[in-house]
Short mmCIF file of C-alpha atoms and ligand atoms in Angstrom, two decimals:
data_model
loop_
_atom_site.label_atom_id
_atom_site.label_comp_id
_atom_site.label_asym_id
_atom_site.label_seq_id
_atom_site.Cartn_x
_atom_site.Cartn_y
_atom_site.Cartn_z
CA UNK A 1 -9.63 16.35 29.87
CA UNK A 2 -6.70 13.53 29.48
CA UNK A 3 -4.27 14.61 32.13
CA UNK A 4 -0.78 14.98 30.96
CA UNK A 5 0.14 16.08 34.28
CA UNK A 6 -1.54 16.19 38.05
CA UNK A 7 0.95 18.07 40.73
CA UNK A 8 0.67 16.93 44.54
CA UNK A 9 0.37 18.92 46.96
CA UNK A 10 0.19 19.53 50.96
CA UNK A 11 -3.36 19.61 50.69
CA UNK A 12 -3.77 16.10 49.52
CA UNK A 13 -1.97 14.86 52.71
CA UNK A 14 -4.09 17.22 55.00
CA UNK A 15 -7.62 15.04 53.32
CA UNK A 16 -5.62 12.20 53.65
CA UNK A 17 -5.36 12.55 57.17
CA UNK A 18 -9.10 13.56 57.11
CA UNK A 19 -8.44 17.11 58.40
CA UNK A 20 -10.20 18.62 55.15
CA UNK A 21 -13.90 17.37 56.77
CA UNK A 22 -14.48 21.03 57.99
CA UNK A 23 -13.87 21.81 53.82
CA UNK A 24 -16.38 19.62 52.86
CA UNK A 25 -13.83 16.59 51.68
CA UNK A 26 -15.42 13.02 52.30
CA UNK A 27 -13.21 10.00 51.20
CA UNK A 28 -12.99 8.42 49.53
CA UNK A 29 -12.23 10.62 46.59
CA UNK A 30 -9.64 10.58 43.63
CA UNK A 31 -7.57 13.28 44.58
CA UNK A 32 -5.25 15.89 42.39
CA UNK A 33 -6.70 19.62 41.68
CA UNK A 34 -3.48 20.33 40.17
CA UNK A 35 -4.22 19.03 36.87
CA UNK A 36 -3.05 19.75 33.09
CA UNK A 37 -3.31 18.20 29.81
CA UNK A 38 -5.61 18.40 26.55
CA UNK A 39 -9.23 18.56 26.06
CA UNK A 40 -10.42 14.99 25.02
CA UNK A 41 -13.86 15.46 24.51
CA UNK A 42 -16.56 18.59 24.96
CA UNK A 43 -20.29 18.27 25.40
CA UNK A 44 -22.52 20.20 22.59
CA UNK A 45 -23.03 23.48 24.18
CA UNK A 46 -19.19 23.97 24.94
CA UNK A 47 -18.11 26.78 22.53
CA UNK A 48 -14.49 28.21 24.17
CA UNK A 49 -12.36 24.91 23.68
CA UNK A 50 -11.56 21.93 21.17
CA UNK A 51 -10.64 18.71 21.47
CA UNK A 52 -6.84 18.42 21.95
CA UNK A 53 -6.44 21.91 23.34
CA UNK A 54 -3.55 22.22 25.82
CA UNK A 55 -5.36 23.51 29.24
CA UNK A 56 -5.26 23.77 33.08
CA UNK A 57 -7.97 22.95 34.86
CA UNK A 58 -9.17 25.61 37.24
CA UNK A 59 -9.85 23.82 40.67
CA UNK A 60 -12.96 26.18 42.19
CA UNK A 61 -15.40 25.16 40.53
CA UNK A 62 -17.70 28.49 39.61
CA UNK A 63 -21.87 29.16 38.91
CA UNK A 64 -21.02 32.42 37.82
CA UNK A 65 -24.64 33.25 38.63
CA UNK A 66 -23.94 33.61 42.68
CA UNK A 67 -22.70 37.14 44.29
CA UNK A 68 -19.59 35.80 44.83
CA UNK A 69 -19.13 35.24 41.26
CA UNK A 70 -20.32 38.27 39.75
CA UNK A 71 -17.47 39.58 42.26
CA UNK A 72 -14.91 37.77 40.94
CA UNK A 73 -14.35 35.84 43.94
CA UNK A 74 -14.60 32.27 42.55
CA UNK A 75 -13.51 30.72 45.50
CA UNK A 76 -16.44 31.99 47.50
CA UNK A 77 -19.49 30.78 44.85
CA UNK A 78 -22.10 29.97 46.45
CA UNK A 79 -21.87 26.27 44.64
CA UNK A 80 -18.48 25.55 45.46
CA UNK A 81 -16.97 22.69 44.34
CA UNK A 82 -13.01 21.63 43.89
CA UNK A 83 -12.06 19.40 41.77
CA UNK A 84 -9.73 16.40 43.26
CA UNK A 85 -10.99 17.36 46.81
CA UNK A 86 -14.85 17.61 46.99
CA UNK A 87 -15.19 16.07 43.47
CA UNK A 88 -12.89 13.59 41.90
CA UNK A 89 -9.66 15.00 40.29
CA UNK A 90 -6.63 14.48 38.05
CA UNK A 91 -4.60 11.62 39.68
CA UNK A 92 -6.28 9.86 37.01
CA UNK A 93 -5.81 8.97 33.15
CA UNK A 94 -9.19 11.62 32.56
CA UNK A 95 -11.06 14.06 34.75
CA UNK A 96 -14.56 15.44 34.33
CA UNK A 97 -14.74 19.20 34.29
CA UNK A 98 -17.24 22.13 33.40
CA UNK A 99 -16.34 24.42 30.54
CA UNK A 100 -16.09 27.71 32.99
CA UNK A 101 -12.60 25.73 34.97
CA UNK A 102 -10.99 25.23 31.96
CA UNK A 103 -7.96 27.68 31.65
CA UNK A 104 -6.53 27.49 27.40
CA UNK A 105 -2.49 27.83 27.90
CA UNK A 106 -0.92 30.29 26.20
CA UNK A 107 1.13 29.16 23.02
CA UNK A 108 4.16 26.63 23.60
CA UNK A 109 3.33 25.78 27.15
CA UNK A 110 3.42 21.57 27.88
CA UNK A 111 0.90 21.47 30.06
CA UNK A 112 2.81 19.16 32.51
CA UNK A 113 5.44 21.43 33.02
CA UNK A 114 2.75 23.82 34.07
CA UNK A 115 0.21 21.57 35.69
CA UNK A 116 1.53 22.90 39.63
CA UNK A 117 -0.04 26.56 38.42
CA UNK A 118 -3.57 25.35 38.87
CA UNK A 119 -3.00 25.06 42.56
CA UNK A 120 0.34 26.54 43.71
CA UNK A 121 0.92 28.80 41.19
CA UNK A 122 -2.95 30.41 41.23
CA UNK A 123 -2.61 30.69 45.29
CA UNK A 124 0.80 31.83 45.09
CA UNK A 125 -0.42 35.01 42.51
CA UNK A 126 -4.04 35.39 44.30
CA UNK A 127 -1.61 35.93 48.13
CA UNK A 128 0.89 37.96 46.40
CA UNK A 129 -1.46 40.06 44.39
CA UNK A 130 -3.11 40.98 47.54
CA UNK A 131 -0.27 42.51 49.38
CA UNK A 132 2.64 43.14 47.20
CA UNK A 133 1.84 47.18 46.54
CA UNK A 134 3.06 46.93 50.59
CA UNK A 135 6.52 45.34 48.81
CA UNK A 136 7.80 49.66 47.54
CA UNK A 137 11.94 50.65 47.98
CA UNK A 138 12.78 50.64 51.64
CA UNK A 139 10.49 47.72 52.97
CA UNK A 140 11.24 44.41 54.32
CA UNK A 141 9.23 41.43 52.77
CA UNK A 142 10.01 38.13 54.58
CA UNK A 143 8.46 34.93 52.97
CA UNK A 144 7.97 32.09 55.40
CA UNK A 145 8.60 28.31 53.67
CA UNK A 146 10.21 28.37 50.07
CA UNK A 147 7.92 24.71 48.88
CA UNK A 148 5.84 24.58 45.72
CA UNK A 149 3.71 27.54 46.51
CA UNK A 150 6.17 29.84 48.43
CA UNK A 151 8.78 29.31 45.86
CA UNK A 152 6.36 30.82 42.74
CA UNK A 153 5.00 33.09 45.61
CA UNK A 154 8.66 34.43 45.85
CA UNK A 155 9.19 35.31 42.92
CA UNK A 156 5.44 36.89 42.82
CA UNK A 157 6.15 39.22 45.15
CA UNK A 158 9.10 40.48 43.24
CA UNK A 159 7.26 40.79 39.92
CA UNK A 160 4.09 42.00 41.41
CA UNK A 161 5.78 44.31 43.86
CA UNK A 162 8.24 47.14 43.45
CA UNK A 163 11.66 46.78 44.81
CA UNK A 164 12.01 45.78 48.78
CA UNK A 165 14.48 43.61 50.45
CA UNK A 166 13.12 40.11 50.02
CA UNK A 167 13.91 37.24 52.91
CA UNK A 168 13.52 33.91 52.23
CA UNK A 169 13.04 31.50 55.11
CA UNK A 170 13.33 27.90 55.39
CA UNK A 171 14.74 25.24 57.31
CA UNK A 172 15.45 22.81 54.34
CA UNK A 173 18.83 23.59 52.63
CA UNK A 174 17.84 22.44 49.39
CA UNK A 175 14.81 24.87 49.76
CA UNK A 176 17.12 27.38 50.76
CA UNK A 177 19.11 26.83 47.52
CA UNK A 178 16.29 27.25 45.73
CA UNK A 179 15.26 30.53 47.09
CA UNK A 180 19.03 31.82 46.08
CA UNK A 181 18.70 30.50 42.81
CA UNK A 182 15.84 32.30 42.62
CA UNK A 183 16.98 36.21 43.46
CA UNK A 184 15.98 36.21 47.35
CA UNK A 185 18.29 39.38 48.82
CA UNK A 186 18.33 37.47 52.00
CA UNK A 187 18.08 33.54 52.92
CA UNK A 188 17.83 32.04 56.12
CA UNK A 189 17.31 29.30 58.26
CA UNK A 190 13.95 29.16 60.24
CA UNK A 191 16.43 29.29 63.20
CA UNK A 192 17.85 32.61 62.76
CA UNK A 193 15.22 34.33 61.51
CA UNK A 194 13.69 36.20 64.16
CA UNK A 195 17.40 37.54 64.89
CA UNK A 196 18.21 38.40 61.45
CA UNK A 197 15.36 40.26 60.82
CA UNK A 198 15.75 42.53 63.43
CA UNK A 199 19.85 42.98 62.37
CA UNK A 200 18.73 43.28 58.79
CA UNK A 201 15.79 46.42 59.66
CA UNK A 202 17.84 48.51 62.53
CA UNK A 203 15.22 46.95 65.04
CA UNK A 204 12.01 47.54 63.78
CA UNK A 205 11.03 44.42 62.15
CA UNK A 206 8.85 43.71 58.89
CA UNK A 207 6.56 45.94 56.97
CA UNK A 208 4.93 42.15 55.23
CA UNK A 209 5.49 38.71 56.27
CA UNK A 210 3.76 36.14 53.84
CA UNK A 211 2.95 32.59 55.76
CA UNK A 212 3.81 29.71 53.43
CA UNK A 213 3.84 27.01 56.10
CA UNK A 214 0.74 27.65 58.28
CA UNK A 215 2.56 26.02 61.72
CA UNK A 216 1.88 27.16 65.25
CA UNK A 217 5.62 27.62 64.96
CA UNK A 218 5.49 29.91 61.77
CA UNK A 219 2.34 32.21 62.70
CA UNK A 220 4.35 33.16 66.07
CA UNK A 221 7.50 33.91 64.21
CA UNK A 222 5.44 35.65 61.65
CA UNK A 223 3.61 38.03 63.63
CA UNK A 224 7.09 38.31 65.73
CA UNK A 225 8.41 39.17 62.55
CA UNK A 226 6.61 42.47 62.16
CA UNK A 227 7.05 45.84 62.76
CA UNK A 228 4.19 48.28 63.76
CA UNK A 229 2.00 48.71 61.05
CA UNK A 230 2.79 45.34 59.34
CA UNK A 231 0.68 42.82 57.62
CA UNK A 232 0.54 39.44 57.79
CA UNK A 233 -0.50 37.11 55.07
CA UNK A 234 -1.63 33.47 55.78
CA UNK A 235 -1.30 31.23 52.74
CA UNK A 236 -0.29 27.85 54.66
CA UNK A 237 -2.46 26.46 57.26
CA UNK A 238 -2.88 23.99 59.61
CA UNK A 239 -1.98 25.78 63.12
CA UNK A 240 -3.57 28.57 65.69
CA UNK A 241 -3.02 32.13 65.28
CA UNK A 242 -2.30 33.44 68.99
CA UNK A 243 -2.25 37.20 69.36
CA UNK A 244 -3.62 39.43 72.03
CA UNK A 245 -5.97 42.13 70.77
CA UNK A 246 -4.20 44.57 72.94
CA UNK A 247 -0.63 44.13 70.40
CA UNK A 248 -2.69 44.04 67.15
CA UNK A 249 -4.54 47.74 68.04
CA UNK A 250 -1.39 48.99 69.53
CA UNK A 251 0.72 48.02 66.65
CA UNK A 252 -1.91 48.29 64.17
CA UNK A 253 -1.62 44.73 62.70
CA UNK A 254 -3.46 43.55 59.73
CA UNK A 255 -3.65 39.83 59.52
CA UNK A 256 -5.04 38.18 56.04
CA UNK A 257 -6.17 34.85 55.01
CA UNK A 258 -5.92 33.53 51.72
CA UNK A 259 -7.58 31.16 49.60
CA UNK A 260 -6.56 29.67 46.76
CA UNK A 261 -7.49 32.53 43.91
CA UNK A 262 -9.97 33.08 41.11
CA UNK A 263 -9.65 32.43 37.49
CA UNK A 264 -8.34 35.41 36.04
CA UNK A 265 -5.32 34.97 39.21
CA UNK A 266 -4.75 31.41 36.97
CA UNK A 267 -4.67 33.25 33.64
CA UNK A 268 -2.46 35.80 34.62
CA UNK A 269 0.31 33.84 36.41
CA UNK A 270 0.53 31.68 33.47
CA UNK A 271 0.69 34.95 30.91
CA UNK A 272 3.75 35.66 33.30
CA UNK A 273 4.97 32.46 33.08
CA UNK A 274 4.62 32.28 29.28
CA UNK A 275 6.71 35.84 29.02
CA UNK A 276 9.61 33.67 31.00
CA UNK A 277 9.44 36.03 33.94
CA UNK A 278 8.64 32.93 36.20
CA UNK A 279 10.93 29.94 37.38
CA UNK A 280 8.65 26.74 38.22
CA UNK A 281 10.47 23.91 39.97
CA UNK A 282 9.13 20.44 39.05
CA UNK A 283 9.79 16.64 39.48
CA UNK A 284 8.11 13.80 37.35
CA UNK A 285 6.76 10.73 38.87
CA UNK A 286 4.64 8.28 37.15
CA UNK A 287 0.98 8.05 38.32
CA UNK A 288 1.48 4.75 39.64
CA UNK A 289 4.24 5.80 42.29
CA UNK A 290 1.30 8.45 43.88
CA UNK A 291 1.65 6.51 46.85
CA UNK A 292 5.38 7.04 47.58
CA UNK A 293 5.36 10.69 45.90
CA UNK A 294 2.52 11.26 49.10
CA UNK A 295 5.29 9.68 51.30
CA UNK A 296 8.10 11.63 50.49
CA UNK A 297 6.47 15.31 50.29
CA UNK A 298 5.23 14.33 53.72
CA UNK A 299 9.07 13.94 54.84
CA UNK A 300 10.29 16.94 52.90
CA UNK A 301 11.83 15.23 50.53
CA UNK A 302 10.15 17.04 47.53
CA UNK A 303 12.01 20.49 46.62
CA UNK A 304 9.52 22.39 44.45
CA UNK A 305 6.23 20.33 42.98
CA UNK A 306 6.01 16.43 42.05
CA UNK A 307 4.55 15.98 39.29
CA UNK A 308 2.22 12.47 38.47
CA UNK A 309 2.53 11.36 35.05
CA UNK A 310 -0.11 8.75 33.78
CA UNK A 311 1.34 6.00 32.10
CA UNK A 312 0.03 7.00 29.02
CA UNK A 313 1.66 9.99 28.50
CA UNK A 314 4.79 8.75 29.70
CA UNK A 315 5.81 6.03 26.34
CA UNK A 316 3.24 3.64 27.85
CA UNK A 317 0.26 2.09 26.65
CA UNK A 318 -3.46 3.67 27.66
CA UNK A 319 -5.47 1.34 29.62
ZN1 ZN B 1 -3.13 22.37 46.70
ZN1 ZN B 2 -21.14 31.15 42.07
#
């Protein structure tokens, strides 16, 4: 595929710093797994693209032969791959992919505008799939960290769910703007939260916090968050989850982990997207300024997804 359009994310910083070993990530690798543009050539037995079709690239890779697979769970195959982390990826002018990652985008997409689905917006879908029947009239649904995945998974649990109060939490202002641009009933600052909650549910706390962040700090104020019988739902990571057995049996806690999502989650986020039910925030940079687009998400100074454009496909010249 020639990339039109690579997104950057957290998770590029986290290998950076070599903390994606565990994950199977060795450098040095060309990272990106966020990565759009159009089919530029196919090998013989390829039969479900063409050259110069507009398409995501699905980042698990999949056998389709394993358990796992045959389950749907892509992200579990048994021959797991991903591109731009454990095999080289899209901050590049091409990337090498099999036919089974390739996502076709539905009619009148640009696939740079769309490239930050193949990572946040698949993840953001897979997390709020999981939990958002819990998100019915009455409930409290808090989400922790309104970034480039919490701010599609915002909106996710809206669409997907059915008509809670929805808190949006963050301690960047501009984030915070974004989440009340985007329909949040409730925005705060990661201050006040714990506080607000409370006034905002007579006490109890609640009923589903979703973890955007993944912070010692944000998994204690998200299981603080909850009220007996809550869920929690990790999509960020990076800290410990502390909690006594004792408080998750008394209050009957379910705590769930999430990772990334499978290929259908991809095609259906951007079927959503494509019927305009879905707001996705994005910034340009040209490939060659990777370096200082890494810098500034890793001082908060990105609001929604950066977006690496190679020069080609930005008035250049291909090299
Ligand atoms: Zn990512
Ligand atoms: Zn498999």
């Amino acid at each position: 595929m020639k990339v039109e359009g690579a997104g950057v994310c957290a998770t590029d910083l986290h290998a950076i710093d070599g903390e994606m070993e565990p994950a199977g990530v060795t450098l040095p690798v060309v990272l990106g797994h966020e990565n759009a543009g159009r089919v530029a050539a196919i090998g013989d037995l390829v039969s479900t693209v063409r050259v110069g079709d507009p398409v995501l690239v699905c980042p698990p890779h999949t056998c389709g032969l394993c358990i796992p697979c045959r389950r749907g769970r892509d992200m579990m195959c048994e021959q797991h791959q991903f591109t731009g982390l454990t095999v080289d990826g899209g901050f590049a002018e091409y990337v090498v992919v099999s036919e089974r990652s390739i996502v076709p985008l539905p009619a009148g997409l640009d696939p740079a505008a769309v490239a930050p689905y193949s990572d946040a917006g698949i993840t953001a879908y897979h997390a709020a799939k999981r939990v958002a029947h819990l998100n019915v009239p009455g409930s409290t649904v808090v989400a922790l960290g309104i970034g480039g995945v919490g701010h599609v998974g915002l909106q996710l649990l809206r669409e997907l769910g059915s008509g809670g109060t929805l808190v949006a939490v963050d301690p960047n202002p501009a984030r915070r703007g974004l989440a009340a641009s985007l329909n949040a009933d409730v925005v705060l600052d990661s201050e006040e939260v714990v506080e607000a909650v409370r006034d905002l549910t007579g006490g109890r706390g609640a009923d589903l916090v979703v973890d955007f962040v993944g912070t010692d700090q944000s998994h204690a104020a998200g299981l603080e968050l909850l009220v007996r019988g809550g869920t929690y739902a990790i999509v960020g990571f990076g800290g410990m989850v502390t909690v006594p057995s004792a408080a998750m049996v008394g209050g009957e806690i379910t705590i769930v982990g999430n990772l990334v999502g499978s290929w259908i989650d991809l095609w259906e986020v951007l079927q959503l997207h494509a019927r305009g039910r879905l707001m996705l925030k994005t910034e340009t940079h040209p490939l060659d300024a990777v370096n200082d687009v890494l810098a500034m998400l890793r001082e908060g100074e990105i609001t929604g997804r950066a977006v690496l454009i190679p020069d080609s496909n930005n008035g250049g010249e291909p090299r």
